[in-house]
PDB file of C-alpha atoms in Angstrom:
ATOM      1  CA  MET A   1      -0.146  -0.060  -0.110  1.00 75.00           C
ATOM      2  CA  SER A   2       1.327   3.451  -1.043  1.00 90.00           C
ATOM      3  CA  ARG A   3       2.340   6.060   1.575  1.00 89.00           C
ATOM      4  CA  ASN A   4      -0.649   8.406   0.539  1.00 92.00           C
ATOM      5  CA  ILE A   5      -3.088   5.808   0.783  1.00 95.00           C
ATOM      6  CA  GLN A   6      -1.827   4.891   4.056  1.00 96.00           C
ATOM      7  CA  ILE A   7      -2.053   8.648   5.212  1.00 96.00           C
ATOM      8  CA  LYS A   8      -5.402   9.157   3.719  1.00 97.00           C
ATOM      9  CA  ALA A   9      -6.693   5.859   5.625  1.00 97.00           C
ATOM     10  CA  ILE A  10      -5.725   7.274   9.021  1.00 98.00           C
ATOM     11  CA  ALA A  11      -7.042  10.251   8.194  1.00 98.00           C
ATOM     12  CA  ILE A  12     -10.490   9.211   7.414  1.00 98.00           C
ATOM     13  CA  TYR A  13     -10.280   6.713  10.666  1.00 98.00           C
ATOM     14  CA  GLN A  14      -9.547   9.819  12.824  1.00 98.00           C
ATOM     15  CA  ILE A  15     -12.343  12.027  11.240  1.00 98.00           C
ATOM     16  CA  LEU A  16     -15.021   9.462  11.379  1.00 98.00           C
ATOM     17  CA  GLY A  17     -13.909   8.427  14.862  1.00 97.00           C
ATOM     18  CA  GLY A  18     -14.384  12.048  15.961  1.00 98.00           C
ATOM     19  CA  VAL A  19     -17.606  12.439  14.108  1.00 98.00           C
ATOM     20  CA  ILE A  20     -19.085   9.271  15.837  1.00 97.00           C
ATOM     21  CA  GLY A  21     -18.008  10.412  19.154  1.00 96.00           C
ATOM     22  CA  ILE A  22     -19.585  13.905  18.428  1.00 97.00           C
ATOM     23  CA  ALA A  23     -22.578  12.241  17.515  1.00 96.00           C
ATOM     24  CA  LEU A  24     -22.827  10.036  20.348  1.00 94.00           C
ATOM     25  CA  LEU A  25     -22.300  12.623  22.687  1.00 94.00           C
ATOM     26  CA  VAL A  26     -25.043  14.702  21.512  1.00 93.00           C
ATOM     27  CA  LEU A  27     -27.367  11.506  21.650  1.00 93.00           C
ATOM     28  CA  VAL A  28     -26.164  10.919  25.377  1.00 89.00           C
ATOM     29  CA  MET A  29     -26.599  14.807  26.345  1.00 87.00           C
ATOM     30  CA  PHE A  30     -29.924  15.258  24.554  1.00 87.00           C
ATOM     31  CA  GLY A  31     -31.376  11.393  25.066  1.00 85.00           C
ATOM     32  CA  GLY A  32     -33.052  12.434  28.578  1.00 78.00           C
ATOM     33  CA  GLU A  33     -31.178   9.663  30.280  1.00 82.00           C
ATOM     34  CA  VAL A  34     -28.319  12.039  31.769  1.00 79.00           C
ATOM     35  CA  THR A  35     -28.950  15.023  34.337  1.00 81.00           C
ATOM     36  CA  VAL A  36     -27.134  17.499  32.843  1.00 81.00           C
ATOM     37  CA  THR A  37     -25.233  19.069  35.874  1.00 84.00           C
ATOM     38  CA  GLN A  38     -21.992  21.685  35.796  1.00 88.00           C
ATOM     39  CA  GLU A  39     -19.542  18.609  36.054  1.00 84.00           C
ATOM     40  CA  VAL A  40     -21.272  16.348  33.104  1.00 84.00           C
ATOM     41  CA  LEU A  41     -21.371  19.641  31.169  1.00 89.00           C
ATOM     42  CA  ARG A  42     -17.516  19.950  31.912  1.00 90.00           C
ATOM     43  CA  PHE A  43     -16.548  16.755  30.897  1.00 90.00           C
ATOM     44  CA  SER A  44     -18.672  16.636  27.808  1.00 92.00           C
ATOM     45  CA  ILE A  45     -17.344  19.930  26.396  1.00 95.00           C
ATOM     46  CA  LEU A  46     -13.883  18.183  27.119  1.00 95.00           C
ATOM     47  CA  ALA A  47     -15.051  14.892  25.392  1.00 96.00           C
ATOM     48  CA  GLY A  48     -16.199  16.909  22.593  1.00 97.00           C
ATOM     49  CA  LEU A  49     -12.662  18.905  22.163  1.00 97.00           C
ATOM     50  CA  LEU A  50     -11.065  15.808  21.932  1.00 98.00           C
ATOM     51  CA  TYR A  51     -13.152  14.441  19.407  1.00 98.00           C
ATOM     52  CA  ILE A  52     -12.970  17.787  17.465  1.00 98.00           C
ATOM     53  CA  PHE A  53      -9.457  17.227  17.907  1.00 98.00           C
ATOM     54  CA  SER A  54      -9.364  13.834  16.182  1.00 98.00           C
ATOM     55  CA  ILE A  55     -11.158  15.315  13.056  1.00 98.00           C
ATOM     56  CA  LEU A  56      -8.456  17.972  13.056  1.00 98.00           C
ATOM     57  CA  CYS A  57      -5.824  15.655  12.870  1.00 98.00           C
ATOM     58  CA  GLY A  58      -7.391  13.966  10.229  1.00 98.00           C
ATOM     59  CA  ARG A  59      -8.072  16.957   8.322  1.00 98.00           C
ATOM     60  CA  MET A  60      -4.362  17.573   8.988  1.00 98.00           C
ATOM     61  CA  LEU A  61      -2.901  14.770   7.387  1.00 97.00           C
ATOM     62  CA  PHE A  62      -4.750  15.906   4.232  1.00 97.00           C
ATOM     63  CA  ARG A  63      -3.346  18.980   4.112  1.00 96.00           C
ATOM     64  CA  ASN A  64       0.093  19.119   5.784  1.00 95.00           C
ATOM     65  CA  PRO A  65       0.960  15.267   6.331  1.00 95.00           C
ATOM     66  CA  ARG A  66       4.280  15.794   8.511  1.00 94.00           C
ATOM     67  CA  LYS A  67       2.462  17.984  11.123  1.00 96.00           C
ATOM     68  CA  GLY A  68      -0.655  15.442  10.609  1.00 97.00           C
ATOM     69  CA  LEU A  69       1.240  12.857  11.478  1.00 97.00           C
ATOM     70  CA  ARG A  70       2.665  14.368  14.607  1.00 97.00           C
ATOM     71  CA  LEU A  71      -0.664  15.714  15.972  1.00 98.00           C
ATOM     72  CA  SER A  72      -2.229  12.048  14.847  1.00 98.00           C
ATOM     73  CA  LEU A  73       0.515  10.391  17.171  1.00 98.00           C
ATOM     74  CA  VAL A  74      -0.501  12.383  20.223  1.00 98.00           C
ATOM     75  CA  ASN A  75      -4.271  11.858  19.278  1.00 98.00           C
ATOM     76  CA  GLN A  76      -3.650   8.029  19.444  1.00 98.00           C
ATOM     77  CA  VAL A  77      -1.137   8.244  22.447  1.00 98.00           C
ATOM     78  CA  LEU A  78      -4.074   9.877  24.227  1.00 97.00           C
ATOM     79  CA  GLN A  79      -6.142   6.526  23.324  1.00 97.00           C
ATOM     80  CA  VAL A  80      -3.523   3.895  24.593  1.00 97.00           C
ATOM     81  CA  VAL A  81      -4.269   3.590  28.058  1.00 96.00           C
ATOM     82  CA  TYR A  82      -7.672   3.449  30.119  1.00 95.00           C
ATOM     83  CA  PHE A  83      -8.273   3.203  33.432  1.00 93.00           C
ATOM     84  CA  SER A  84     -10.574   3.415  36.926  1.00 91.00           C
ATOM     85  CA  ILE A  85      -8.658   3.387  39.866  1.00 90.00           C
ATOM     86  CA  GLY A  86     -10.293   4.595  43.255  1.00 84.00           C
ATOM     87  CA  ALA A  87     -11.310   8.251  42.551  1.00 84.00           C
ATOM     88  CA  TRP A  88      -9.783   8.668  39.051  1.00 89.00           C
ATOM     89  CA  ALA A  89     -11.063   7.086  35.844  1.00 91.00           C
ATOM     90  CA  PHE A  90     -10.183   7.947  31.815  1.00 93.00           C
ATOM     91  CA  GLN A  91     -10.943   6.671  28.917  1.00 95.00           C
ATOM     92  CA  TYR A  92     -10.935   8.469  25.644  1.00 96.00           C
ATOM     93  CA  VAL A  93     -11.367   6.352  22.163  1.00 97.00           C
ATOM     94  CA  ALA A  94     -12.264   8.179  18.948  1.00 97.00           C
ATOM     95  CA  GLY A  95     -12.955   5.381  16.602  1.00 96.00           C
ATOM     96  CA  LEU A  96     -12.169   1.896  17.889  1.00 96.00           C
ATOM     97  CA  ARG A  97     -10.964   0.312  20.843  1.00 96.00           C
ATOM     98  CA  ILE A  98     -10.054  -3.446  20.982  1.00 97.00           C
ATOM     99  CA  GLY A  99      -8.901  -3.252  24.655  1.00 95.00           C
ATOM    100  CA  VAL A 100      -6.856  -6.104  26.758  1.00 96.00           C
ATOM    101  CA  GLY A 101      -6.881  -5.199  30.565  1.00 94.00           C
ATOM    102  CA  VAL A 102      -6.978  -6.342  34.100  1.00 93.00           C
ATOM    103  CA  ASP A 103     -10.046  -5.766  36.300  1.00 91.00           C
ATOM    104  CA  MET A 104      -8.516  -5.963  39.693  1.00 87.00           C
ATOM    105  CA  VAL A 105     -12.155  -6.138  42.088  1.00 81.00           C
ATOM    106  CA  GLY A 106     -12.436  -9.079  43.695  1.00 77.00           C
ATOM    107  CA  GLY A 107      -8.845 -10.669  41.643  1.00 81.00           C
ATOM    108  CA  TRP A 108      -7.032 -10.331  39.000  1.00 86.00           C
ATOM    109  CA  ILE A 109      -9.273 -10.688  35.659  1.00 89.00           C
ATOM    110  CA  PHE A 110      -8.365 -10.278  32.243  1.00 91.00           C
ATOM    111  CA  LYS A 111     -10.499  -8.927  30.378  1.00 90.00           C
ATOM    112  CA  PHE A 112     -11.235  -8.354  26.248  1.00 92.00           C
ATOM    113  CA  ARG A 113     -13.286  -5.235  25.609  1.00 90.00           C
ATOM    114  CA  PHE A 114     -14.451  -3.578  22.513  1.00 93.00           C
ATOM    115  CA  ALA A 115     -15.935   0.350  22.085  1.00 91.00           C
ATOM    116  CA  LEU A 116     -16.823   2.513  19.587  1.00 93.00           C
ATOM    117  CA  SER A 117     -16.005   6.388  19.995  1.00 93.00           C
ATOM    118  CA  SER A 118     -16.683   6.631  23.779  1.00 93.00           C
ATOM    119  CA  PHE A 119     -15.123   9.013  26.670  1.00 92.00           C
ATOM    120  CA  HIS A 120     -15.300   8.790  30.170  1.00 89.00           C
ATOM    121  CA  PHE A 121     -13.325  10.846  32.871  1.00 87.00           C
ATOM    122  CA  SER A 122     -14.038  10.940  36.962  1.00 84.00           C
ATOM    123  CA  ALA A 123     -11.965  12.767  39.238  1.00 81.00           C
ATOM    124  CA  GLY A 124     -12.931  12.806  43.017  1.00 77.00           C
ATOM    125  CA  SER A 125     -16.186  10.306  42.926  1.00 75.00           C
ATOM    126  CA  ASP A 126     -15.174   6.526  43.629  1.00 73.00           C
ATOM    127  CA  LEU A 127     -16.877   4.044  41.168  1.00 70.00           C
ATOM    128  CA  GLY A 128     -15.806   1.121  43.117  1.00 75.00           C
ATOM    129  CA  GLN A 129     -14.078  -0.038  39.941  1.00 81.00           C
ATOM    130  CA  LYS A 130     -10.387  -0.821  39.351  1.00 90.00           C
ATOM    131  CA  PHE A 131      -9.230  -1.630  36.054  1.00 91.00           C
ATOM    132  CA  VAL A 132      -6.416  -0.992  33.734  1.00 94.00           C
ATOM    133  CA  GLY A 133      -6.735  -1.538  29.900  1.00 96.00           C
ATOM    134  CA  VAL A 134      -4.428  -1.108  26.608  1.00 97.00           C
ATOM    135  CA  ASN A 135      -6.139  -0.154  23.562  1.00 97.00           C
ATOM    136  CA  LEU A 136      -4.548  -2.198  20.723  1.00 98.00           C
ATOM    137  CA  VAL A 137      -6.190  -0.218  17.918  1.00 98.00           C
ATOM    138  CA  ALA A 138      -4.632   2.691  19.262  1.00 98.00           C
ATOM    139  CA  LEU A 139      -1.081   1.193  19.955  1.00 98.00           C
ATOM    140  CA  PHE A 140      -1.256  -0.175  16.489  1.00 98.00           C
ATOM    141  CA  LEU A 141      -1.783   3.103  15.244  1.00 98.00           C
ATOM    142  CA  ILE A 142       1.127   4.795  17.087  1.00 98.00           C
ATOM    143  CA  PHE A 143       3.566   2.126  15.282  1.00 97.00           C
ATOM    144  CA  TRP A 144       2.028   2.930  11.992  1.00 97.00           C
ATOM    145  CA  LEU A 145       2.479   6.547  12.778  1.00 97.00           C
ATOM    146  CA  GLU A 146       6.088   6.165  13.793  1.00 96.00           C
ATOM    147  CA  ARG A 147       6.693   4.457  10.775  1.00 96.00           C
ATOM    148  CA  LEU A 148       5.453   6.765   8.231  1.00 96.00           C
ATOM    149  CA  LEU A 149       7.224   9.600  10.126  1.00 94.00           C
ATOM    150  CA  GLU A 150      10.313   7.698   9.839  1.00 93.00           C
ATOM    151  CA  LYS A 151       9.770   7.251   6.193  1.00 86.00           C
ATOM    152  CA  GLN A 152       9.129  11.055   6.228  1.00 78.00           C
ATOM    153  CA  SER A 153      12.689  12.333   6.988  1.00 68.00           C
TER     154      SER A 153
END
């Protein structure tokens, strides 16, 4: 596969991941199932900004591939690790997550998880969950992006 086709494929993936993320965020916010508090609104804005960042990374790959590859690398690094430990939790996925992780509640249980454009952030409220995972899709994309950046030099 040529380098240009690879870059376009990553660009389209990031744009679609961001668009799906924003669409799901709007559905959740206006679906009537979530009480919109200041905290929910703040975290929703953070999620929206991350999804917009994903879209911008994809667009940048079309306009300036070198800069786009660097920004895309940052976008994927943000998606590699997801966790919930005590009062802290973070998960950001713009696209697809195929995750492998360890659930530490009641023992060490290895889990395999799938997700499509999702976001979760928690600070200060213990959810009773303890897990750490790695998004294999984001990890694969990081290696792919680094290889494309090396070819760019």
